Short mmCIF file of C-alpha atoms and ligand atoms in Angstrom, two decimals:
data_model
loop_
_atom_site.label_atom_id
_atom_site.label_comp_id
_atom_site.label_asym_id
_atom_site.label_seq_id
_atom_site.Cartn_x
_atom_site.Cartn_y
_atom_site.Cartn_z
CA UNK U 1 101.44 91.67 113.56
CA UNK U 2 102.93 93.87 116.28
CA UNK U 3 99.92 96.62 117.35
CA UNK U 4 100.89 99.90 116.07
CA UNK U 5 100.22 102.62 118.92
CA UNK U 6 103.22 104.37 117.80
CA UNK U 7 101.45 104.91 114.76
CA UNK U 8 99.37 107.45 116.22
CA UNK U 9 101.74 109.57 118.22
CA UNK U 10 102.42 112.99 117.47
CA UNK U 11 105.99 114.15 116.43
CA UNK U 12 106.94 117.96 117.05
CA UNK U 13 106.24 120.02 113.79
CA UNK U 14 109.04 122.08 112.42
CA UNK U 15 108.16 125.03 110.17
CA UNK U 16 108.37 123.83 106.14
CA UNK U 17 109.37 125.93 103.33
CA UNK U 18 106.81 126.61 100.98
CA UNK U 19 106.07 123.18 98.48
CA UNK U 20 105.30 122.99 95.30
CA UNK U 21 102.82 120.51 94.06
CA UNK U 22 105.38 118.26 93.27
CA UNK U 23 107.02 118.62 96.15
CA UNK U 24 109.67 120.40 95.71
CA UNK U 25 110.67 123.63 97.48
CA UNK U 26 110.47 126.65 95.37
CA UNK U 27 114.19 126.94 95.88
CA UNK U 28 115.98 125.65 93.00
CA UNK U 29 119.91 124.36 92.72
CA UNK U 30 121.15 127.95 92.57
CA UNK U 31 121.16 127.47 96.52
CA UNK U 32 123.89 129.99 97.83
CA UNK U 33 126.97 127.70 98.52
CA UNK U 34 127.02 127.36 102.62
CA UNK U 35 130.07 129.24 104.36
CA UNK U 36 130.51 126.25 106.56
CA UNK U 37 129.52 123.07 105.33
CA UNK U 38 130.75 119.63 106.55
CA UNK U 39 131.22 116.77 104.58
CA UNK U 40 131.81 113.30 104.24
CA UNK U 41 134.50 111.89 101.28
CA UNK U 42 135.51 114.63 99.14
CA UNK U 43 132.33 115.53 97.01
CA UNK U 44 132.23 114.82 93.45
CA UNK U 45 131.82 118.42 91.30
CA UNK U 46 129.33 117.28 89.17
CA UNK U 47 126.67 114.40 88.83
CA UNK U 48 124.25 112.23 86.77
CA UNK U 49 120.84 113.40 87.03
CA UNK U 50 117.80 112.95 84.83
CA UNK U 51 116.61 115.86 83.37
CA UNK U 52 113.45 117.24 81.48
CA UNK U 53 114.18 119.68 78.73
CA UNK U 54 110.72 119.51 77.19
CA UNK U 55 107.26 117.97 78.49
CA UNK U 56 106.31 114.38 76.86
CA UNK U 57 106.27 110.99 76.84
CA UNK U 58 109.23 108.84 78.96
CA UNK U 59 112.03 109.77 76.25
CA UNK U 60 112.16 113.28 77.50
CA UNK U 61 113.89 111.59 80.62
CA UNK U 62 117.09 112.27 79.91
CA UNK U 63 120.78 111.52 81.73
CA UNK U 64 123.14 114.19 82.04
CA UNK U 65 125.88 115.82 83.95
CA UNK U 66 125.22 118.14 86.20
CA UNK U 67 126.99 120.66 88.92
CA UNK U 68 126.20 118.82 91.92
CA UNK U 69 124.25 120.98 94.78
CA UNK U 70 125.56 122.67 98.08
CA UNK U 71 123.81 122.61 100.61
CA UNK U 72 122.67 126.02 101.83
CA UNK U 73 121.58 126.72 105.56
CA UNK U 74 119.40 124.18 106.83
CA UNK U 75 120.23 122.20 104.15
CA UNK U 76 121.25 118.74 103.55
CA UNK U 77 123.04 116.95 100.49
CA UNK U 78 122.02 113.29 100.55
CA UNK U 79 124.10 110.90 98.34
CA UNK U 80 120.68 108.95 96.62
CA UNK U 81 121.01 104.96 96.80
CA UNK U 82 117.48 104.32 95.78
CA UNK U 83 114.95 106.69 94.38
CA UNK U 84 110.94 105.97 94.26
CA UNK U 85 109.32 106.49 91.14
CA UNK U 86 105.80 107.42 91.67
CA UNK U 87 102.46 108.08 89.08
CA UNK U 88 102.71 111.68 89.65
CA UNK U 89 105.85 112.12 87.99
CA UNK U 90 104.74 110.72 85.14
CA UNK U 91 101.62 113.34 84.96
CA UNK U 92 103.65 115.96 85.62
CA UNK U 93 106.46 115.30 82.54
CA UNK U 94 103.33 115.55 80.38
CA UNK U 95 103.06 118.92 81.08
CA UNK U 96 99.10 118.21 81.66
CA UNK U 97 99.19 118.28 85.50
CA UNK U 98 98.22 121.07 87.77
CA UNK U 99 101.57 121.35 88.66
CA UNK U 100 103.84 122.51 86.12
CA UNK U 101 107.52 122.77 86.80
CA UNK U 102 109.65 125.28 84.97
CA UNK U 103 111.85 123.53 82.21
CA UNK U 104 114.17 122.04 82.62
CA UNK U 105 114.16 120.10 85.98
CA UNK U 106 115.13 117.33 87.74
CA UNK U 107 111.98 115.09 88.59
CA UNK U 108 111.66 113.23 91.70
CA UNK U 109 110.02 113.25 95.09
CA UNK U 110 111.57 110.54 97.48
CA UNK U 111 114.23 108.33 97.97
CA UNK U 112 116.92 107.03 100.62
CA UNK U 113 120.38 107.08 100.97
CA UNK U 114 123.47 108.45 103.03
CA UNK U 115 124.02 112.19 104.00
CA UNK U 116 127.02 113.53 101.83
CA UNK U 117 127.54 117.13 103.26
CA UNK U 118 125.24 119.20 105.38
CA UNK U 119 125.06 122.95 105.87
CA UNK U 120 125.15 125.31 108.88
CA UNK U 121 122.47 125.66 110.99
CA UNK U 122 122.12 121.81 110.89
CA UNK U 123 121.74 119.52 114.20
CA UNK U 124 119.32 116.97 113.31
CA UNK U 125 121.64 115.22 110.85
CA UNK U 126 125.09 114.47 110.19
CA UNK U 127 127.47 112.77 107.26
CA UNK U 128 127.19 109.40 107.12
CA UNK U 129 123.81 109.34 108.40
CA UNK U 130 121.31 107.23 106.66
CA UNK U 131 118.25 108.72 105.94
CA UNK U 132 115.18 108.54 103.91
CA UNK U 133 113.83 111.83 101.85
CA UNK U 134 110.46 112.84 101.61
CA UNK U 135 110.44 115.96 98.95
CA UNK U 136 113.19 117.85 98.19
CA UNK U 137 115.06 120.80 96.86
CA UNK U 138 116.52 119.91 93.63
CA UNK U 139 114.68 116.62 92.83
CA UNK U 140 115.50 113.17 93.73
CA UNK U 141 116.00 111.56 89.90
CA UNK U 142 119.88 111.85 90.52
CA UNK U 143 122.88 111.12 92.47
CA UNK U 144 122.93 113.54 94.56
CA UNK U 145 119.48 115.39 96.31
CA UNK U 146 119.37 118.59 98.13
CA UNK U 147 117.12 118.62 100.87
CA UNK U 148 115.99 120.83 104.23
CA UNK U 149 115.78 119.03 107.28
CA UNK U 150 112.46 118.82 107.73
CA UNK U 151 112.58 116.34 104.39
CA UNK U 152 115.07 113.94 105.77
CA UNK U 153 113.92 111.43 108.06
CA UNK U 154 116.40 108.28 109.88
CA UNK U 155 116.16 105.59 108.15
CA UNK U 156 116.89 102.41 110.30
CA UNK U 157 119.58 99.80 110.04
CA UNK U 158 117.28 97.25 109.40
CA UNK U 159 115.47 98.73 106.42
CA UNK U 160 116.89 98.70 103.16
CA UNK U 161 117.75 101.88 100.59
CA UNK U 162 115.20 100.51 98.21
CA UNK U 163 112.47 100.19 101.03
CA UNK U 164 113.13 103.68 102.26
CA UNK U 165 112.56 104.93 99.04
CA UNK U 166 109.08 104.08 99.37
CA UNK U 167 108.70 106.09 102.35
CA UNK U 168 108.26 109.63 100.85
CA UNK U 169 105.26 109.10 99.07
CA UNK U 170 103.79 106.17 98.86
CA UNK U 171 103.60 105.56 103.07
CA UNK U 172 103.39 109.26 103.72
CA UNK U 173 100.29 109.11 101.12
CA UNK U 174 98.70 105.89 102.93
CA UNK U 175 99.22 106.83 106.77
CA UNK U 176 97.57 110.36 105.65
CA UNK U 177 94.87 108.87 103.78
CA UNK U 178 93.73 105.84 106.06
CA UNK U 179 94.59 107.58 109.59
CA UNK U 180 94.45 111.33 109.27
CA UNK U 181 92.19 111.84 106.66
CA UNK U 182 90.23 108.75 106.84
CA UNK U 183 90.27 108.77 110.55
CA UNK U 184 90.28 104.66 110.28
CA UNK U 185 89.88 103.33 114.08
CA UNK U 186 90.72 100.08 115.64
CA UNK U 187 87.75 97.29 114.90
CA UNK U 188 86.41 99.28 111.67
CA UNK U 189 86.66 97.77 108.41
CA UNK U 190 88.71 99.49 105.82
CA UNK U 191 88.54 98.33 102.00
CA UNK U 192 91.89 99.26 100.12
CA UNK U 193 90.73 99.60 96.65
CA UNK U 194 93.77 99.11 94.67
CA UNK U 195 96.54 97.14 97.44
CA UNK U 196 98.76 95.95 95.20
CA UNK U 197 100.73 99.17 94.34
CA UNK U 198 103.01 101.33 96.19
CA UNK U 199 100.04 103.27 98.22
CA UNK U 200 98.16 100.10 98.46
CA UNK U 201 100.59 97.92 99.90
CA UNK U 202 101.40 100.27 102.66
CA UNK U 203 98.12 101.24 103.61
CA UNK U 204 97.37 97.41 104.09
CA UNK U 205 100.49 97.27 106.59
CA UNK U 206 99.19 100.26 108.22
CA UNK U 207 95.56 99.27 108.44
CA UNK U 208 96.03 95.96 109.41
CA UNK U 209 98.67 96.76 112.41
CA UNK U 210 96.05 99.96 113.79
CA UNK U 211 93.74 96.76 114.15
CA UNK U 212 91.21 97.30 111.36
CA UNK U 213 89.39 94.13 109.33
CA UNK U 214 91.28 94.84 105.99
CA UNK U 215 90.05 94.18 102.89
CA UNK U 216 92.43 94.85 99.42
CA UNK U 217 91.22 94.70 96.21
CA UNK U 218 94.31 93.83 93.01
CA UNK U 219 93.48 93.24 89.42
CA UNK U 220 95.95 90.52 89.23
CA UNK U 221 96.37 86.86 91.19
CA UNK U 222 99.79 88.07 91.89
CA UNK U 223 98.67 91.42 92.99
CA UNK U 224 95.84 89.54 94.85
CA UNK U 225 98.21 86.90 96.64
CA UNK U 226 100.71 89.90 97.75
CA UNK U 227 97.93 92.23 99.25
CA UNK U 228 96.84 88.87 101.31
CA UNK U 229 100.50 88.55 102.56
CA UNK U 230 100.74 92.23 103.60
CA UNK U 231 97.76 91.63 105.43
CA UNK U 232 94.76 91.72 104.14
CA UNK U 233 92.20 89.10 105.59
CA UNK U 234 89.91 88.90 102.35
CA UNK U 235 90.93 90.10 98.75
CA UNK U 236 88.61 90.73 95.63
CA UNK U 237 89.64 91.49 92.15
CA UNK U 238 88.93 94.90 90.95
CA UNK U 239 88.19 93.92 87.38
CA UNK U 240 85.46 91.76 88.08
CA UNK U 241 82.18 93.52 87.71
CA UNK U 242 80.33 91.93 90.67
CA UNK U 243 83.32 92.56 93.26
CA UNK U 244 81.10 95.09 95.16
CA UNK U 245 78.62 93.16 95.86
CA UNK U 246 81.16 90.30 97.09
CA UNK U 247 82.77 93.02 99.29
CA UNK U 248 78.79 93.98 100.59
CA UNK U 249 78.45 90.01 101.11
CA UNK U 250 81.92 89.84 102.98
CA UNK U 251 80.64 92.67 105.47
CA UNK U 252 77.61 90.68 106.02
CA UNK U 253 75.58 93.30 104.25
CA UNK U 254 76.97 96.45 106.75
CA UNK U 255 79.18 97.76 104.54
CA UNK U 256 82.47 99.33 104.79
CA UNK U 257 83.49 102.15 107.31
CA UNK U 258 86.34 103.09 105.30
CA UNK U 259 87.40 103.18 101.67
CA UNK U 260 91.14 104.24 100.32
CA UNK U 261 90.22 104.64 96.54
CA UNK U 262 93.38 104.91 94.16
CA UNK U 263 90.73 104.84 90.99
CA UNK U 264 88.19 107.23 92.02
CA UNK U 265 87.07 108.02 88.36
CA UNK U 266 86.46 104.24 88.11
CA UNK U 267 84.74 103.34 91.43
CA UNK U 268 83.68 106.29 93.37
CA UNK U 269 79.99 105.98 92.45
CA UNK U 270 79.56 102.15 93.33
CA UNK U 271 81.89 102.93 96.55
CA UNK U 272 79.02 104.89 98.18
CA UNK U 273 76.70 102.35 97.76
CA UNK U 274 78.82 99.85 99.88
CA UNK U 275 79.68 102.05 103.13
CA UNK U 276 78.37 101.37 106.32
CA UNK U 277 76.46 104.05 108.16
CA UNK U 278 79.10 107.07 108.74
CA UNK U 279 81.31 105.75 106.22
CA UNK U 280 84.45 107.63 104.82
CA UNK U 281 85.68 107.27 101.34
CA UNK U 282 89.09 108.70 100.78
CA UNK U 283 89.67 109.97 97.46
CA UNK U 284 93.69 109.10 96.95
CA UNK U 285 93.82 108.48 93.13
CA UNK U 286 91.60 109.34 90.12
CA UNK U 287 92.19 109.63 86.48
CA UNK U 288 89.15 111.48 85.02
CA UNK U 289 85.37 112.10 85.74
CA UNK U 290 83.05 110.08 87.38
CA UNK U 291 79.00 110.01 88.13
CA UNK U 292 77.70 109.55 91.75
CA UNK U 293 74.42 109.89 93.02
CA UNK U 294 74.47 112.11 96.34
CA UNK U 295 71.60 110.34 97.71
CA UNK U 296 73.56 107.10 98.33
CA UNK U 297 75.68 109.57 101.07
CA UNK U 298 72.51 111.28 102.71
CA UNK U 299 71.56 107.41 103.07
CA UNK U 300 74.88 106.85 105.00
CA UNK U 301 75.60 109.64 106.45
CA UNK U 302 78.46 109.33 104.36
CA UNK U 303 81.70 111.65 103.67
CA UNK U 304 83.91 111.93 100.37
CA UNK U 305 87.08 113.14 101.59
CA UNK U 306 89.55 114.23 99.03
CA UNK U 307 93.69 114.41 99.68
CA UNK U 308 96.38 115.80 98.52
CA UNK U 309 99.78 115.31 100.07
CA UNK U 310 101.26 118.98 99.41
CA UNK U 311 98.17 120.18 101.54
CA UNK U 312 99.70 118.37 104.84
CA UNK U 313 99.94 120.71 107.36
CA UNK U 314 103.69 120.77 108.83
CA UNK U 315 103.10 119.30 112.03
CA UNK U 316 100.75 116.51 110.81
CA UNK U 317 103.78 115.98 108.17
CA UNK U 318 106.03 115.57 110.85
CA UNK U 319 103.58 113.46 112.75
CA UNK U 320 103.22 111.24 110.03
CA UNK U 321 107.08 110.89 109.77
CA UNK U 322 107.54 110.06 113.27
CA UNK U 323 104.98 107.28 112.96
CA UNK U 324 106.57 105.68 109.83
CA UNK U 325 110.13 105.67 111.66
CA UNK U 326 108.84 104.20 114.29
CA UNK U 327 106.74 101.90 112.33
CA UNK U 328 110.31 100.78 110.38
CA UNK U 329 112.08 100.15 113.69
CA UNK U 330 109.72 98.01 115.37
CA UNK U 331 109.37 95.89 111.93
CA UNK U 332 105.68 96.57 111.71
CA UNK U 333 106.19 98.43 108.38
CA UNK U 334 107.95 96.31 105.64
CA UNK U 335 108.19 97.98 101.93
CA UNK U 336 107.49 95.65 99.21
CA UNK U 337 109.99 96.45 95.97
CA UNK U 338 108.73 95.02 92.98
CA UNK U 339 111.15 96.68 90.07
CA UNK U 340 114.29 98.10 90.34
CA UNK U 341 115.67 100.14 87.35
CA UNK U 342 119.16 101.82 86.93
CA UNK U 343 118.67 105.79 87.19
CA UNK U 344 119.75 105.83 83.41
CA UNK U 345 116.34 104.06 82.81
CA UNK U 346 114.26 106.28 84.10
CA UNK U 347 112.01 106.10 81.24
CA UNK U 348 111.35 102.31 81.30
CA UNK U 349 110.27 103.18 85.12
CA UNK U 350 108.25 105.35 83.65
CA UNK U 351 106.27 103.06 81.74
CA UNK U 352 106.27 100.55 84.18
CA UNK U 353 104.51 102.44 86.92
CA UNK U 354 101.54 103.20 84.57
CA UNK U 355 101.39 99.63 83.41
CA UNK U 356 98.44 97.16 85.31
CA UNK U 357 99.39 94.39 87.33
CA UNK U 358 100.99 96.45 90.37
CA UNK U 359 103.29 94.81 92.59
CA UNK U 360 104.76 96.83 95.28
CA UNK U 361 107.40 99.90 94.50
CA UNK U 362 109.32 100.48 91.70
CA UNK U 363 112.40 102.28 92.22
CA UNK U 364 115.54 103.66 90.77
CA UNK U 365 119.19 102.94 91.91
CA UNK U 366 121.89 105.35 90.61
CA UNK U 367 124.52 102.57 90.95
CA UNK U 368 123.18 99.90 89.02
P1 LIG Q 401 100.76 101.82 91.49
O1 LIG Q 401 101.89 101.27 92.50
O2 LIG Q 401 100.97 102.36 89.97
O3 LIG Q 401 99.66 101.47 91.93
C1 LIG Q 401 98.34 101.68 91.54
C2 LIG Q 401 97.22 100.76 92.07
O4 LIG Q 401 96.18 101.12 91.19
C3 LIG Q 401 97.27 99.20 91.78
O5 LIG Q 401 97.05 98.70 93.09
C4 LIG Q 401 96.51 99.00 90.85
O6 LIG Q 401 95.93 97.62 90.74
C5 LIG Q 401 95.32 99.88 91.28
N1 LIG Q 401 94.09 99.47 90.08
C6 LIG Q 401 93.82 99.72 89.05
N2 LIG Q 401 93.17 99.42 88.68
C7 LIG Q 401 91.78 99.60 89.37
C8 LIG Q 401 90.41 99.59 89.82
N3 LIG Q 401 90.15 99.51 88.86
N4 LIG Q 401 90.14 99.81 91.11
C9 LIG Q 401 91.04 100.14 91.77
N5 LIG Q 401 92.69 99.77 92.02
C10 LIG Q 401 92.67 100.04 90.83
O7 LIG Q 401 100.46 103.50 91.90
P2 LIG Q 401 100.64 104.41 93.48
O8 LIG Q 401 101.78 105.02 93.91
O9 LIG Q 401 100.01 103.05 94.44
O10 LIG Q 401 99.59 105.45 93.53
C11 LIG Q 401 98.16 105.12 93.53
C12 LIG Q 401 97.13 106.06 92.99
O11 LIG Q 401 97.48 107.33 93.92
C13 LIG Q 401 97.60 106.90 91.88
O12 LIG Q 401 96.95 107.37 90.86
C14 LIG Q 401 98.76 108.07 92.47
O13 LIG Q 401 98.78 109.21 91.53
C15 LIG Q 401 97.93 108.51 93.42
N6 LIG Q 401 98.33 109.31 94.48
C16 LIG Q 401 97.98 110.34 95.28
C17 LIG Q 401 98.86 110.89 96.09
C18 LIG Q 401 97.84 112.35 96.89
O14 LIG Q 401 98.52 113.02 97.58
N7 LIG Q 401 96.22 111.99 96.65
C19 LIG Q 401 99.77 110.46 96.53
C20 LIG Q 401 100.44 109.34 95.97
C21 LIG Q 401 99.77 108.78 95.00
P3 LIG Q 401 96.19 96.40 90.05
O15 LIG Q 401 97.71 96.92 88.60
O16 LIG Q 401 96.88 95.29 90.59
O17 LIG Q 401 95.08 96.52 89.33
#
């Protein structure tokens, strides 16, 4: 396993456009076409995209033909080869999430592909460059996605587009949670509570590369095997009622220093009882309410630290992606793709991402 000192370096921050909760900018596809654009092959006038006209179940995700957006100043049009699917896109689709987009909208926060066209004042990338996208202006569940230059990052040649589609949300979240919010240090013990999914597998790889002792959990044998293969030294079944006791025992009674938590509404109360002194729980995922005993934090000088990716300051976001690109380049990070669906089957992908038995990342492929 390669040491990942690169994962802590700071990249230059650039001002970022205002972000919504979903990570799309508040601009829409109605961007003024650029006077000067540089194109790769002649671009199609229309494209296939998933559109949501009403909030509801997965069936509201409809494949439609829509105008292909054109990049304005400081913008990039990316031909999407793979698109990451995340639980948050299912919450938004129901219309019950804190962030509610204006209808109709194109879902999607991330993906990977090739720069098709650039607007004026774009010097960071050129047509033909392989990139991954983290957020977008127009939504990524489409053949093309409009992005700002801050939203695209180089995709090294050794990394597939499907793998690149895991970077913008899952890996960025894992890095933010583990390193920036959790302040996980080499030599500490981390519990990745939910180590079989998109964020969890990323957190295991990042933590192991950073020199932590890594514990991971999953609800299936397949998921636990995956967590172990990604670098977890000890694995546990989060469906086993006594798994907290097992984890405590594995630390010799000392407790874990950091927990990155994928399902806080189920685990937070018990998490606090297995922290070492000065321990931190980073709440990455939660789907409801939970009761805790505050004394469990007092006894340990423990912290509960929430995180939401849209809150990440621009300079810290740039730092995250600089580190992730370095990790891809040196082979430390190797996203696991569990399932691929054609773009037209986005509804199936939304059902799959909410099912138990996670196995890495789920992606949509426009050309399938
Ligand atoms: P995912 O690929 O669907 O993975 C879900 C994970 O949760 C799986 O590892 C699953 O394990 C695990 N899980 C299920 N029951 C659990 C339990 N009782 N205890 C612990 N873990 C359990 O989803 P993801 O993309 O990794 O996202 C994980 C969570 O983080 C989601 O809730 C998502 O909404 C959230 N998230 C938050 C942010 C943010 O900014 N805060 C950003 C990205 C994602 P098994 O399937 O093996 O049981």
